[in-house]
Amino acid sequence: MSRVLGIVAEYNPFHNGHLYHIKQSIEQTNADYVVCVVTGNFVQRGNTSIVDKWTKTKMAMANGADLVIELPTVYSTSSAENFAEGAIKILDSLQVVDSISFGMEADNLATLNNIANVLYQEPKEYVTMLNHELSKGTSFPKARESAVMLYLNDIKRYANVLAGSNNILGIEYLKAMKKLKSSLRPEGIKREKVVYHDDFIVDDFASATAIRKMIVGRQFNDIMKVMPRSSYILLAQELQNGHYVLDLSKFQTQILYKLRTMTIEEIREIPDVTEGLEHAIKSAADSCNNIIDLVNIIKSKRYTQTRIQRILIYCLLGINKKMMEASKKTVPYVRVLGFNENGRKLISEATARNPKLNIVTSVKKYMDESKNKVLKEMLQTDIYATNIYTLGYEKDSWANLDYTNKIITMEDMKGTVRV
């Protein structure tokens, strides 16, 4: 019986730490096949992807992925909770995936699972503690961290666990699995040497954050050290072709234009806008002309920079609260970005096991034939997100790539090296 491993990732861009994670995950789960659910052109940290989703697909396939699926934009730009839930729904819907592996800063999976149990069950005592922390004007992430430590009554063990970005997502995967009664087996891989926000190199490891800074500084010798050769080749090609987007500031004019033309009521309908935040957003948009000032004016102890940047992405892409709520109540489609022969077999087995699987191998065909309004609107958002994303390119800002780009196969991988 074949074992299938699921991985959810941003690969922004794919580096040696990601390769280490895939190799360790395969070893610990004895997996025969790897399915990667990858974020698209806008990512959960409230920013753009440095390269497009097809390039990230090639990076993943060159380094161990057999099947690459896109996490729809409405999930990939969501809070950690909806991001994780959307990914777990996709992996579950395939009915062929046995386990999910994710990175973590914590020393063991049990620590994350204990926190996930609290967040899933929401005991009354914990909720009281959380509300007390929120009443101090603290941001939700900080309030939750304090409430969890108090409830579990072990500050030494749980201190700073919810400060780790990989831990946060890991906890949300575990929580989603409990909520959805998923049969997936979780596997945690401890992140080695560098963590998400580190901006330095340790041996041949650097975070994606550090690599993006190296790209700005044109430090290509350093980048070569910390990425697999295949990923570096693909990244270099996209940089040379002008097909990359450094960060959200590329769209600051469009964002400010939209915010200035929106009413207070329309801004209020953007996801994550609560407690009168629409007034602060409108005032900031009317008084500055760049995204750095915009974020700095709006953010506070209560509202983190990442949350504000996600709100700006929702604004840019036209994602509203109604669409976000619909995403929480539906099982997303399976948008195939790439596969090798093993991946092709997995798709065949998945469709055989789940005849109701909403699988997208042709965007045009799905948009023409599907009668599911929620999923069509979700896919239309993916199409729109790509059309906006390419406006950030230095050259060749073509629209409708979701219609014209084909599924990546191993024939498209010439010039890269499979590890």
mmCIF file of C-alpha atoms in Angstrom, residues 36 47 61 136 147 171 222 274 294 298 336 367 379 397 414:
data_model
loop_
_atom_site.group_PDB
_atom_site.id
_atom_site.type_symbol
_atom_site.label_atom_id
_atom_site.label_comp_id
_atom_site.label_asym_id
_atom_site.label_seq_id
_atom_site.Cartn_x
_atom_site.Cartn_y
_atom_site.Cartn_z
ATOM 1 C CA CYS A 36 2.247 19.864 -2.126
ATOM 2 C CA ASN A 47 2.640 40.028 0.921
ATOM 3 C CA MET A 61 8.608 19.335 -8.536
ATOM 4 C CA LYS A 136 -6.379 45.422 27.840
ATOM 5 C CA ALA A 147 -4.449 33.120 27.810
ATOM 6 C CA ILE A 171 -1.312 24.454 15.686
ATOM 7 C CA ASP A 222 24.896 34.158 -1.179
ATOM 8 C CA THR A 274 -13.556 45.253 12.838
ATOM 9 C CA LEU A 294 -0.243 53.695 5.211
ATOM 10 C CA ILE A 298 -3.060 52.122 10.746
ATOM 11 C CA VAL A 336 -3.761 21.180 -10.334
ATOM 12 C CA MET A 367 -15.597 28.166 -15.511
ATOM 13 C CA LEU A 379 -11.597 30.557 -8.981
ATOM 14 C CA SER A 397 2.677 41.924 -17.866
ATOM 15 C CA LYS A 414 14.390 20.842 -18.726
#
